Coordinates of C-alpha atoms and ligand atoms in Angstrom, one line a residue:
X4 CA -5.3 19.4 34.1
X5 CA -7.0 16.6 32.5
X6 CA -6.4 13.2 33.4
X7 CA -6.4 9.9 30.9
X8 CA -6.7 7.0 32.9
X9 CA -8.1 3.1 32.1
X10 CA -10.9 1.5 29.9
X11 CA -11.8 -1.5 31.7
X12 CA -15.0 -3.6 31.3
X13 CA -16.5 -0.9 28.9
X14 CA -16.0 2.2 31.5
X15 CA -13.9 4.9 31.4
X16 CA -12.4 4.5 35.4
X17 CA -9.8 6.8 36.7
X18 CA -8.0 4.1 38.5
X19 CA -6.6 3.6 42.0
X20 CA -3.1 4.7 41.6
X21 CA -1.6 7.6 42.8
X22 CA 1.4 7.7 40.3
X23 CA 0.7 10.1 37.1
X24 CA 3.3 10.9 34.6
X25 CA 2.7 13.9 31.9
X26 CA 2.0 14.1 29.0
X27 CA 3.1 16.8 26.5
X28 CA 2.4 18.5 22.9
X29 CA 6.2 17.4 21.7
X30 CA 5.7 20.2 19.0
X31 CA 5.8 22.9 22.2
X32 CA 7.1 21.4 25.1
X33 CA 3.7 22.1 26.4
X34 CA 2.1 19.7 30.0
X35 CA -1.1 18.4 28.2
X36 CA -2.2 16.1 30.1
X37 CA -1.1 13.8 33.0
X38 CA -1.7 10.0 32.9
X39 CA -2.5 7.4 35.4
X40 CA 0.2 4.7 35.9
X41 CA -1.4 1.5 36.8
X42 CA -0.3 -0.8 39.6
X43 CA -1.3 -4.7 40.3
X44 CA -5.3 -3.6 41.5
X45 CA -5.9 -2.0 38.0
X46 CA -4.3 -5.1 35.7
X47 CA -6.5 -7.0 38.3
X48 CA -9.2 -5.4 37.6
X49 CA -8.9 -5.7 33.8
X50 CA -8.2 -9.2 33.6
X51 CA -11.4 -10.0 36.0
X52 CA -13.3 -8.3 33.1
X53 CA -11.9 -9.9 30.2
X54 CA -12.0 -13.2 32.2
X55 CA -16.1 -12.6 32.8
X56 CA -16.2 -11.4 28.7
X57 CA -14.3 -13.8 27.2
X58 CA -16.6 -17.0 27.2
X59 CA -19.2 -15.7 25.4
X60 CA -16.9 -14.0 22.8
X61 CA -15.5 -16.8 22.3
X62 CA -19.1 -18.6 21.8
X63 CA -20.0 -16.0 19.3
X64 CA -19.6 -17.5 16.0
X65 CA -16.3 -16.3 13.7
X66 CA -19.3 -14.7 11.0
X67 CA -20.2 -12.2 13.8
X68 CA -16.9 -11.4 15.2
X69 CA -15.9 -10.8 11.8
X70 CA -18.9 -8.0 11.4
X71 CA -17.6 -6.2 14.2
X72 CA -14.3 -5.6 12.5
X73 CA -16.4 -4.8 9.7
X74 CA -18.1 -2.2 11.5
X75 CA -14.8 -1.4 13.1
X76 CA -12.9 -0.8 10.1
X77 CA -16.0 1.7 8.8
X78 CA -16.0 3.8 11.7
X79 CA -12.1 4.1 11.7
X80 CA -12.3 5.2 8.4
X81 CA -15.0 8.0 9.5
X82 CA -12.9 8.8 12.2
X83 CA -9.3 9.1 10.6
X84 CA -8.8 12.7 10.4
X85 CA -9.7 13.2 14.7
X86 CA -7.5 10.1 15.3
X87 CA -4.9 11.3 13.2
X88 CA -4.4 14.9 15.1
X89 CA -5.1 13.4 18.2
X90 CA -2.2 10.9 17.5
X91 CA 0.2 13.8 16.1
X92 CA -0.7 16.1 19.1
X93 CA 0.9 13.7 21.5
X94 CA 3.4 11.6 19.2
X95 CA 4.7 14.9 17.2
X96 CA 4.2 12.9 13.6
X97 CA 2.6 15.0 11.0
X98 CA -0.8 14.4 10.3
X99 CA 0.1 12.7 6.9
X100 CA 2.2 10.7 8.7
X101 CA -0.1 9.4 11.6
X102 CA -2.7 8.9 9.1
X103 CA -0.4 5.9 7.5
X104 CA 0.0 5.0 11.0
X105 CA -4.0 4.6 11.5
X106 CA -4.1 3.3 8.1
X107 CA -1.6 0.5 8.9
X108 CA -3.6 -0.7 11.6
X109 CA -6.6 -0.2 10.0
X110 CA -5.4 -2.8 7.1
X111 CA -5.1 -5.4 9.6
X112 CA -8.5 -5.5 10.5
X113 CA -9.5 -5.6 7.4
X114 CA -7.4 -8.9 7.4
X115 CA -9.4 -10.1 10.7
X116 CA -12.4 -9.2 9.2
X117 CA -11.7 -12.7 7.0
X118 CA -11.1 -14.7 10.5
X119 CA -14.1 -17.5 9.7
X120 CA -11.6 -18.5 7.2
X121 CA -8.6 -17.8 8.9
X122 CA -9.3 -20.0 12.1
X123 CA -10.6 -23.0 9.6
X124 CA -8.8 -26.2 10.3
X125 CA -7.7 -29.0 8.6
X126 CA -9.8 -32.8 8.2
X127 CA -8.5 -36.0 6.2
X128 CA -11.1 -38.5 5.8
X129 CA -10.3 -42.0 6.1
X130 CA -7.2 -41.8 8.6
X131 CA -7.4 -45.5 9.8
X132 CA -10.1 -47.5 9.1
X133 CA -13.5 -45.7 10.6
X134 CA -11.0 -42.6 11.5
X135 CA -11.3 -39.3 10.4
X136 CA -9.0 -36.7 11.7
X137 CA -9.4 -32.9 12.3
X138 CA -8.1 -30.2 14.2
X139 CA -9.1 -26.7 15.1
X140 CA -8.0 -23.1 16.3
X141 CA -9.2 -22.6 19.4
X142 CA -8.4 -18.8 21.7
X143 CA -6.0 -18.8 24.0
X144 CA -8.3 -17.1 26.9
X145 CA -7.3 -13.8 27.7
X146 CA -4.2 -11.9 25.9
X147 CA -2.1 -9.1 26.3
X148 CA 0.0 -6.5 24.3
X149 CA 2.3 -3.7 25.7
X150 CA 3.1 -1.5 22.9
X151 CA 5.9 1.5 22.0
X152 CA 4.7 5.2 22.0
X153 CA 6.0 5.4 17.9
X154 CA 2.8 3.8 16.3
X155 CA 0.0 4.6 18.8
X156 CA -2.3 3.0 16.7
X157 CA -0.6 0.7 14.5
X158 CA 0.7 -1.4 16.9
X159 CA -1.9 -1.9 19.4
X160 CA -4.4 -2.6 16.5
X161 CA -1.8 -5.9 15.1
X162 CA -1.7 -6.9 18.5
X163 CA -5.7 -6.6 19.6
X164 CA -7.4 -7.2 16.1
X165 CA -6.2 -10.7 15.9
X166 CA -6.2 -12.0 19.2
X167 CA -9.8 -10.3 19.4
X168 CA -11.3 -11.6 16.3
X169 CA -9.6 -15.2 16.7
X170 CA -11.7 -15.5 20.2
X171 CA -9.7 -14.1 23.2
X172 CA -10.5 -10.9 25.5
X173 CA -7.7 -8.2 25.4
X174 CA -5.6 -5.9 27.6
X175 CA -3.8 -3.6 26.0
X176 CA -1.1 -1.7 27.9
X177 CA -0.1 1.1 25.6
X178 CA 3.2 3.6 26.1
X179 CA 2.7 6.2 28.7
X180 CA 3.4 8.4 26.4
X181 CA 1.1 8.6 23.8
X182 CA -1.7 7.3 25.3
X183 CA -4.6 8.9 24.2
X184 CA -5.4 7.2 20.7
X185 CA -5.2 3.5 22.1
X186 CA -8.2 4.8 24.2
X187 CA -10.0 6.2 21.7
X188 CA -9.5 3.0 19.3
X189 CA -11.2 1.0 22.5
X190 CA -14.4 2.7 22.4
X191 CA -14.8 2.3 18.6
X192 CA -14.4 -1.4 19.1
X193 CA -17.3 -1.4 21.2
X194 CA -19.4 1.2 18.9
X195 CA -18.6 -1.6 16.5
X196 CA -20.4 -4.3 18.4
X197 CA -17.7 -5.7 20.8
X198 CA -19.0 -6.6 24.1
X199 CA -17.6 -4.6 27.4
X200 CA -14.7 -6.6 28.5
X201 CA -13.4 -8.1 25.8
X202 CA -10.5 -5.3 25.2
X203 CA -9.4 -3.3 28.3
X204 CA -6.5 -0.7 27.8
X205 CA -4.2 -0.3 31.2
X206 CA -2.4 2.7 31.3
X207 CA 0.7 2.4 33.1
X208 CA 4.8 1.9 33.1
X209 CA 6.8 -0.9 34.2
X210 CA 4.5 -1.4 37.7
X211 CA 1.7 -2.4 34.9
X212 CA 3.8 -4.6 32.8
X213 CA 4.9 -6.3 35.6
X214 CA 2.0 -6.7 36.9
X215 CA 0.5 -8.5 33.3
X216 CA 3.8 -10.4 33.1
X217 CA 2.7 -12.1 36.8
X218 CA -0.5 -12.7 36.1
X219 CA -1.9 -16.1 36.3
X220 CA -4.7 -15.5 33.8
X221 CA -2.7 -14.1 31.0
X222 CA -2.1 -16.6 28.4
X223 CA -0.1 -14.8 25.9
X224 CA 2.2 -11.7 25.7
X225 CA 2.9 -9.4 22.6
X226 CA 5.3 -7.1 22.9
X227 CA 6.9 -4.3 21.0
X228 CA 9.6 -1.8 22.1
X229 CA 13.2 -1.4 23.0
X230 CA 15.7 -4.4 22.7
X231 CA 16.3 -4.6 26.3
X232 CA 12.8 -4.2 27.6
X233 CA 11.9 -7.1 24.7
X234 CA 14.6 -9.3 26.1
X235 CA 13.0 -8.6 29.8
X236 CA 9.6 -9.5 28.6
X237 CA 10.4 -12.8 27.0
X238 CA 12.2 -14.2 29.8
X239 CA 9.7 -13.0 31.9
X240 CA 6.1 -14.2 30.3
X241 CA 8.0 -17.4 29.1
X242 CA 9.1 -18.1 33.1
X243 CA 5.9 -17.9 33.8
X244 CA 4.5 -20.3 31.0
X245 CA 2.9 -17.9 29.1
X246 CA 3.1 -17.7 25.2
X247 CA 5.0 -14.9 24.3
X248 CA 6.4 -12.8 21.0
X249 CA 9.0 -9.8 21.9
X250 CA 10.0 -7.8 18.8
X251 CA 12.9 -5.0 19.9
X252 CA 15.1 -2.2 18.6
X253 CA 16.2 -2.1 14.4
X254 CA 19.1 -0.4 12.8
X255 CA 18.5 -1.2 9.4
X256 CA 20.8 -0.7 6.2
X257 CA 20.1 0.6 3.0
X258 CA 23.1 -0.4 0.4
X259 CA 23.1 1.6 -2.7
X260 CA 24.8 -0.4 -5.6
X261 CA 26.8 1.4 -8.1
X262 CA 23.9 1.4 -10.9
X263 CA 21.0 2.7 -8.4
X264 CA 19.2 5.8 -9.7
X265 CA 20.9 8.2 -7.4
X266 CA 17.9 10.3 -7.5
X267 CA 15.7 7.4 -6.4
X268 CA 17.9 6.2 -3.6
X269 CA 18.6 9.8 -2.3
X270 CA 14.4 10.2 -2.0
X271 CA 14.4 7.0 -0.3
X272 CA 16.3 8.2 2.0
X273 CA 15.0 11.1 2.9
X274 CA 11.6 9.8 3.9
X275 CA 12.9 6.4 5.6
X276 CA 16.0 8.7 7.2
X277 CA 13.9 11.1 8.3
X278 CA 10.2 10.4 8.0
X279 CA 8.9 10.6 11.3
X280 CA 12.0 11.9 12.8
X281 CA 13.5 8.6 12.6
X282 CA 11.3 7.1 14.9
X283 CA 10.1 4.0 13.6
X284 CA 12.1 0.9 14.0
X285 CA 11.6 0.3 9.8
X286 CA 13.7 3.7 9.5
X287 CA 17.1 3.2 7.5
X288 CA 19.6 5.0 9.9
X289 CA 22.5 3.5 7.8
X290 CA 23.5 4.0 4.1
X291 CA 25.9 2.1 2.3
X292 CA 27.3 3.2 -0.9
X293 CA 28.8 0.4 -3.1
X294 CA 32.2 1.9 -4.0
X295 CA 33.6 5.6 -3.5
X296 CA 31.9 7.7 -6.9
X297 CA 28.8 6.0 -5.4
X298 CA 29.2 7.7 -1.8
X299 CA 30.2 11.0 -3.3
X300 CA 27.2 11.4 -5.3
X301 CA 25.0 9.6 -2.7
X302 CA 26.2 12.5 -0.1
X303 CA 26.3 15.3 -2.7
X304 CA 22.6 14.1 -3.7
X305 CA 21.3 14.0 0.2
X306 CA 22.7 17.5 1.6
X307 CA 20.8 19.6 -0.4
X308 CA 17.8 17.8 0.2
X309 CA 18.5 17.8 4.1
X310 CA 18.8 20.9 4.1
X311 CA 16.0 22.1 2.3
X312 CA 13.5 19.5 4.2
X313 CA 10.7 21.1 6.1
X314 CA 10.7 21.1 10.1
X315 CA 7.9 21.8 11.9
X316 CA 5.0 21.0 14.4
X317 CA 2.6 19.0 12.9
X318 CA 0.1 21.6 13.0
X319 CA 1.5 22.9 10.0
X320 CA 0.3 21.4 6.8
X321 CA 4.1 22.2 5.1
X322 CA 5.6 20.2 8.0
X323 CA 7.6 17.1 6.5
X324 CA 9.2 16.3 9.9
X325 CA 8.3 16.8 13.3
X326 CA 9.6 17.0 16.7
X327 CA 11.0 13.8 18.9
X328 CA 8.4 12.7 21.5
X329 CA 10.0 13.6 24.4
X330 CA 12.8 15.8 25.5
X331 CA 14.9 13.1 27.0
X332 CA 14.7 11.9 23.5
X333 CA 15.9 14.8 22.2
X334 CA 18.8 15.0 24.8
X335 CA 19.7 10.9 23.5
X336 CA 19.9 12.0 20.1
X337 CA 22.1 15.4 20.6
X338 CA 24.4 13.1 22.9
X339 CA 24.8 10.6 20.1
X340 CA 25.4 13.5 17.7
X341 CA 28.7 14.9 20.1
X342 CA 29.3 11.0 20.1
X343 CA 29.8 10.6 16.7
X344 CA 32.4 13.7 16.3
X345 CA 34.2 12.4 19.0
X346 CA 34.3 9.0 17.3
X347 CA 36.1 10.6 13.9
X348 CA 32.9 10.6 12.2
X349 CA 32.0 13.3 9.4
X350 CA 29.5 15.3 10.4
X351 CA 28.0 16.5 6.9
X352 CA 24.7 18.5 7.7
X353 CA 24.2 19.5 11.8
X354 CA 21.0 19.3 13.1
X355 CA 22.0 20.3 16.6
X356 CA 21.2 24.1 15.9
X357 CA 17.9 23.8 15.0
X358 CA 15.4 26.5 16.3
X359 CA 11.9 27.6 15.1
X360 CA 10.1 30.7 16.2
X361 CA 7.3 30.2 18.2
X362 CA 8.3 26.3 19.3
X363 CA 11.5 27.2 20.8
X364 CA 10.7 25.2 23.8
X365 CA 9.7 21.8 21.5
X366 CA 11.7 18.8 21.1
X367 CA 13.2 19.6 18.1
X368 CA 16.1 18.3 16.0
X369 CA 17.2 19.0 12.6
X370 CA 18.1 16.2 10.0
X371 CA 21.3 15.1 10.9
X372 CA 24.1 13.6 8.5
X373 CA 27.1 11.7 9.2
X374 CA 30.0 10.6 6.3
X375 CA 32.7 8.1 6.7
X376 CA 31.1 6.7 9.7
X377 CA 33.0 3.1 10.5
X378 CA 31.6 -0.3 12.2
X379 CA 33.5 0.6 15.8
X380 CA 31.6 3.6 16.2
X381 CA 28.7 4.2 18.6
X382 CA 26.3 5.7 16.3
X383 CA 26.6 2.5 14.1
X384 CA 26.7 0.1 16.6
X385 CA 23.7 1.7 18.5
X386 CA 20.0 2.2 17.8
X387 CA 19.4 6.1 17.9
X388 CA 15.2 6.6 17.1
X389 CA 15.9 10.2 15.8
X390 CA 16.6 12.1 12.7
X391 CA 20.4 11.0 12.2
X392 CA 21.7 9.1 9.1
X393 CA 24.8 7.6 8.9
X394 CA 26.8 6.9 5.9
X395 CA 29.4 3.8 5.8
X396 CA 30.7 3.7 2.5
X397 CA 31.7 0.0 1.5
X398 CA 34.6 -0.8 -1.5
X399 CA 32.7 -3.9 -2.6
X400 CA 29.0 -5.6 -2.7
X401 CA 30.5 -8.0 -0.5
X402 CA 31.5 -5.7 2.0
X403 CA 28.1 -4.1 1.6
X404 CA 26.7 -7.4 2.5
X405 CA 28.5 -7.8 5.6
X406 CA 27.8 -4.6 7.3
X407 CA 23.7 -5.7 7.9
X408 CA 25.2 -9.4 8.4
X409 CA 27.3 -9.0 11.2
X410 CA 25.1 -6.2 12.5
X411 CA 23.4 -7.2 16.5
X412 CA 19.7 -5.8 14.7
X413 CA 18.0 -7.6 11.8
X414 CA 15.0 -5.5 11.4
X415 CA 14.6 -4.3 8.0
X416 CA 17.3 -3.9 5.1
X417 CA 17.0 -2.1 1.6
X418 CA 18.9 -2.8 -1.5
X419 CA 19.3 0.2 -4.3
X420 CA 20.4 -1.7 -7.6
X421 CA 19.0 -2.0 -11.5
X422 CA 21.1 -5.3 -11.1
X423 CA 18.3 -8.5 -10.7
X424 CA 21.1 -11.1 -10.0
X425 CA 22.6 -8.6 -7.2
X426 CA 18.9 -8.2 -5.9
X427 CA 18.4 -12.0 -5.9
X428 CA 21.8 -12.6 -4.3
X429 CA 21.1 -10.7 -1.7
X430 CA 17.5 -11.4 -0.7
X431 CA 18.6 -14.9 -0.3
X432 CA 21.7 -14.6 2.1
X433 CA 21.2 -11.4 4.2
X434 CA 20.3 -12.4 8.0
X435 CA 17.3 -10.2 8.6
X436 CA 13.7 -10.2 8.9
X437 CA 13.0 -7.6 5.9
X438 CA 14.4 -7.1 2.9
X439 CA 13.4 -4.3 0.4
X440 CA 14.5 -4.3 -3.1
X441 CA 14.4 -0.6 -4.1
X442 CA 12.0 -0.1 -1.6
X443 CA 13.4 1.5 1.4
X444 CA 10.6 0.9 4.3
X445 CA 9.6 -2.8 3.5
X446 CA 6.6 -3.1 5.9
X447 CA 5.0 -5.9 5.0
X448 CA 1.0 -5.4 4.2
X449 CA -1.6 -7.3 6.7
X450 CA -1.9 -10.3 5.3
X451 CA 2.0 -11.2 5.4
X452 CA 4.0 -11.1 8.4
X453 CA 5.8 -8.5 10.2
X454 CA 8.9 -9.2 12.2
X455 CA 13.1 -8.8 12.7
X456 CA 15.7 -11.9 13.0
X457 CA 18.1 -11.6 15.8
X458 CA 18.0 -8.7 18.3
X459 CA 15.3 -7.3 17.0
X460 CA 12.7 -10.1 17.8
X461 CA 12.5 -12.7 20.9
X462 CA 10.0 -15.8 20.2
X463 CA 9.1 -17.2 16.9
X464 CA 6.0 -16.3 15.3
X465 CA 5.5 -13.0 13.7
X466 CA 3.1 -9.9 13.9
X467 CA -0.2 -10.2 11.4
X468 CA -0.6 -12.4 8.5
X469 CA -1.6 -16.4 9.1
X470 CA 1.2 -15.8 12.1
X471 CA -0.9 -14.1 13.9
X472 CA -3.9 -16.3 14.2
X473 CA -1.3 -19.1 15.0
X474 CA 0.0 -16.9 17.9
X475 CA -3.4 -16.0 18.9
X476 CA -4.6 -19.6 19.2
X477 CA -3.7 -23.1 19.6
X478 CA -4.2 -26.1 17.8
X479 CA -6.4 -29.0 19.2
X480 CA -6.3 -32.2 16.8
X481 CA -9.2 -34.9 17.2
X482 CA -8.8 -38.4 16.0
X483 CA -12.2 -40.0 15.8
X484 CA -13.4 -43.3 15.1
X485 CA -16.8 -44.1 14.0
X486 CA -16.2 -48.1 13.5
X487 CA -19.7 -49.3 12.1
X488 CA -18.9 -53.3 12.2
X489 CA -15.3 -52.9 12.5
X490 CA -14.0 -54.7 15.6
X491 CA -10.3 -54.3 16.5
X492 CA -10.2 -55.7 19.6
X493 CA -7.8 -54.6 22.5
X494 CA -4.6 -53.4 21.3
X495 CA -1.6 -53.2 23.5
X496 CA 1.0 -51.8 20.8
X497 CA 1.8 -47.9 19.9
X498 CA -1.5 -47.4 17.6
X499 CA -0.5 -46.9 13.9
X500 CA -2.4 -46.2 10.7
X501 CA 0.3 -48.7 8.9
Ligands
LIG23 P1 10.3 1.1 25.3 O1 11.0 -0.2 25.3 O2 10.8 2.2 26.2 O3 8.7 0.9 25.8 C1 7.9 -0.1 25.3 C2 6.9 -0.5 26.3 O4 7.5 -1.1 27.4 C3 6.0 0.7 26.8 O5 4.7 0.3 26.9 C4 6.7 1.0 28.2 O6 5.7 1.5 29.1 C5 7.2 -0.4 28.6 N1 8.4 -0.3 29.5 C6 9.3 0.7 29.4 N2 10.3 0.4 30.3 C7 10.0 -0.7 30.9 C8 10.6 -1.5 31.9 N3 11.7 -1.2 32.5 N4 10.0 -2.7 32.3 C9 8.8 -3.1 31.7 N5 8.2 -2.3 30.8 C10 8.8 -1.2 30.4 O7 10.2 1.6 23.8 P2 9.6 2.9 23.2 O8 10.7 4.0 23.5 O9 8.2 3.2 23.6 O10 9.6 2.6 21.7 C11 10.7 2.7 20.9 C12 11.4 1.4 20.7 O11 10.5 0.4 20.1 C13 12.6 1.4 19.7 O12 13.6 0.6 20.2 C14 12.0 0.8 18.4 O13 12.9 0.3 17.5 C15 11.1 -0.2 19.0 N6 10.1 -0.6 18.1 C16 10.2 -1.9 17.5 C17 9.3 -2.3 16.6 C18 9.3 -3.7 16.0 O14 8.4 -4.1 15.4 N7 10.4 -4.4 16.1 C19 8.2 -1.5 16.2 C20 8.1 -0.2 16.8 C21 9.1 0.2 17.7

């Protein structure tokens, strides 16, 4: 069976551990490939490498950093169609799909690919007399990211193309689950022109992010994954001093005003219900229709379209959705399913029954919907990651408002509306990190910022965009004085400009 193991200091190295876990085709259940879970010896070994590369990275002026991501962002583009069925093969995504997800990190650097004038600081002439005053962006040293198996590329590249092109060496320690592609995007960095050492990828479980979380010479931890796991992380790599960003679990809303176009809104959420099978922490796993015509029609509009939406491996060019990742994933979902009909909700279209011939052994679910679902109920309350939309139909815009404001998540949100003041009303009050105004998946582009508000994010500064080279770095500030016949004489008070 083959084994995926490390990328450390340039080399493929199988790694000392002797703890594997498998890998499968989600699409039929299929053992693909077992992969080598990383203890303390192999994070070790990483960080020595990155320590060694990082100087003269760091040395190399921002013009020629930026070429690498220059080249880097050509030969992703060459290479998107292998990347994107290796990605699908292990994540289950259809190739369309995984192709945004290359695509999305592709876009960021392109956005690092502008880092000489991204890491320019700031100067004021004339700060005191003689005094000028300037301060830079200077790398951290060495940084780390431990990324989710839903974006196997996406993710890893907002985490590494910053911290890479702003200066640092890298180890990324991707999900055990997908872990082929974050491998793959290694080597390409160095066809670009990156020197060995500069990004290592650890394979590994919680041993490995333990292991980065203790180490001395890690500056700076990004994370991205499950709420708990986030909450871990930041109290960990903040313990230890380190600088640290930990964005978690989403349930985000999408409220459907009485004057939406039905037939928009019910597209919408189709492909940000059940795009990806749900997996993707921007997915809207709750509607809210504004008032009870609006629900009927809402639910009247979605069934047929549930119901006539293509399941399949991603093998399949007709494939609109694919299977879950895993089949414990697949066992969380069905659970949350009988959870939700023993809660009182409405269980509209069933996805539990959901078979194809030939993948009968995949980790399929059908498109699931639930009506009259209410605030108590687990399915509402809890993040799910699979193909099940819930409908929570409100009386009143206010009471639309409320749902996503008292909600524990603050991911994304979506407004439906023709209505501008409604739109502008609620852009302005609603407590989360993302708000889309008849756009149902509001990712931000690269050169904005990505990131929840309260359970969804630990720390304070945000994925890509300008936040990202201020995560990535810190700021020095000189005051210097060049005094050229001005004598001041010894001065015992706090120094002022006044
Ligand atoms: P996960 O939390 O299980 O795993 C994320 C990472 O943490 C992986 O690298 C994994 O190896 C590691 N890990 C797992 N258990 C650990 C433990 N006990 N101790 C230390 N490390 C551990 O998440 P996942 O299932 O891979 O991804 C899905 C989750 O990620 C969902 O909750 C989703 O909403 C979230 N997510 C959030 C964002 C965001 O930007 N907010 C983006 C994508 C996914």
């Amino acid at each position: 069976m083959r084994t995926i193991g490390h990328f450390i200091a340039g080399n493929h190295v199988p790694g000392s551990a002797a703890a594997f876990t498998e890998v499968f085709n989600p699409a039929t259940g299929e053992i693909t490939a077992r992969v080598a879970l990383a203890g303390g010896a192999e994070i070790d070994a990483a960080v020595a490498s990155a320590v060694a590369a990082q100087p003269i990275w760091a040395a190399t002026n921002p013009q020629r950093r930026a070429r690498v991501f220059f080249n880097y962002v050509a030969l992703l583009n060459r290479e998107m169609h292998a990347l994107a069925e290796l990605l699908s093969f292990e994540h289950g995504k259809t190739i369309e799909d995984a192709r945004g997800d290359i695509l999305r990190g592709l876009e960021v650097a392109e956005f690092v690919a502008g880092v000489p004038h991204l890491l320019k600081g700031e100067f004021t002439e004339g700060a005191g007399p003689g005094i000028d005053m300037y301060s830079m962006r200077q790398p951290l040293g060495v940084g780390a990211g431990i990324t989710p198996f839903n974006f196997p590329a996406m993710i890893p590249l907002w985490m590494f193309a910053p911290a890479i092109a702003a200066g640092n060496a890298f180890i990324l320690k991707p999900s055990e689950r997908a872990p082929s592609v974050p491998l793959r995007l290694a080597e390409l960095l160095l066809e670009a022109g990156l020197p060995p050492g500069v990004l290592n990828v650890v394979n590994g479980g919680k041993a490995a992010v333990d292991a980065v979380l203790a180490h001395p010479d890690i500056a700076a931890v990004s994370f991205v994954g499950s709420t708990p796991i986030a909450r871990y992380v930041y109290a960990q790599a903040a313990a230890g001093g380190k600088r640290v960003q930990a964005f978690g679990g989403a349930k985000n809303h999408m409220i459907v005003m009485p004057d939406a176009d039905m037939d928009k809104a019910a597209d919408a959420l189709m492909g940000a219900g059940y795009g990806s099978a749900g997996e993707r922490c921007m997915a809207v796993s709750v509607a809210v229709p504004v008032g009870r015509d609006t629900g009927d029609r809402l639910v009247a509009a979605l069934k047929p379209r549930i119901e006539a939406l293509r399941v399949g491996p991603a093998s399949d060019p007709a494939s609109e959705m694919g299977p879950l990742v895993t089949r414990e994933a697949q066992q969380r979902v069905l659970r949350y399913i009988e959870s939700g009909i023993a809660q009182g909700a409405e269980l509209a279209v069933d996805g539990r029954g959901f078979r194809l011939q030939g993948y009968e052994h995949g980790f399929f679910v059908g498109p699931t919907l639930f009506d009259h679902v209410t605030e108590e109920m687990d399915i509402y309350r809890e993040e799910i990651f699979g193909p099940v939309l819930s409908v929570v139909r409100a009386d009143n815009y206010e009471q639309a408002l409320g749902l996503p404001m008292r909600h524990a998540y603050g991911n994304g949100v979506a407004i439906f509306t023709r209505d501008g003041d409604t739109a502008r009303d609620f852009a302005s009050r609603i407590n989360i990190g993302m708000v889309g105004i008849n756009v149902p998946v509001p990712v931000p582009l690269a050169y904005h910022s990505f990131g929840g508000w309260k359970a969804s994010s630990f720390g304070d500064l945000n994925q890509h965009g300008t936040d990202s080279i201020r995560f990535w770095t810190r700021t020095k500030t000189v005051t210097a004085r060049w005094p050229s016949g001005i004598r001041n004489g010894a001065q015992y008070q706090m120094p002022t400009m006044a």
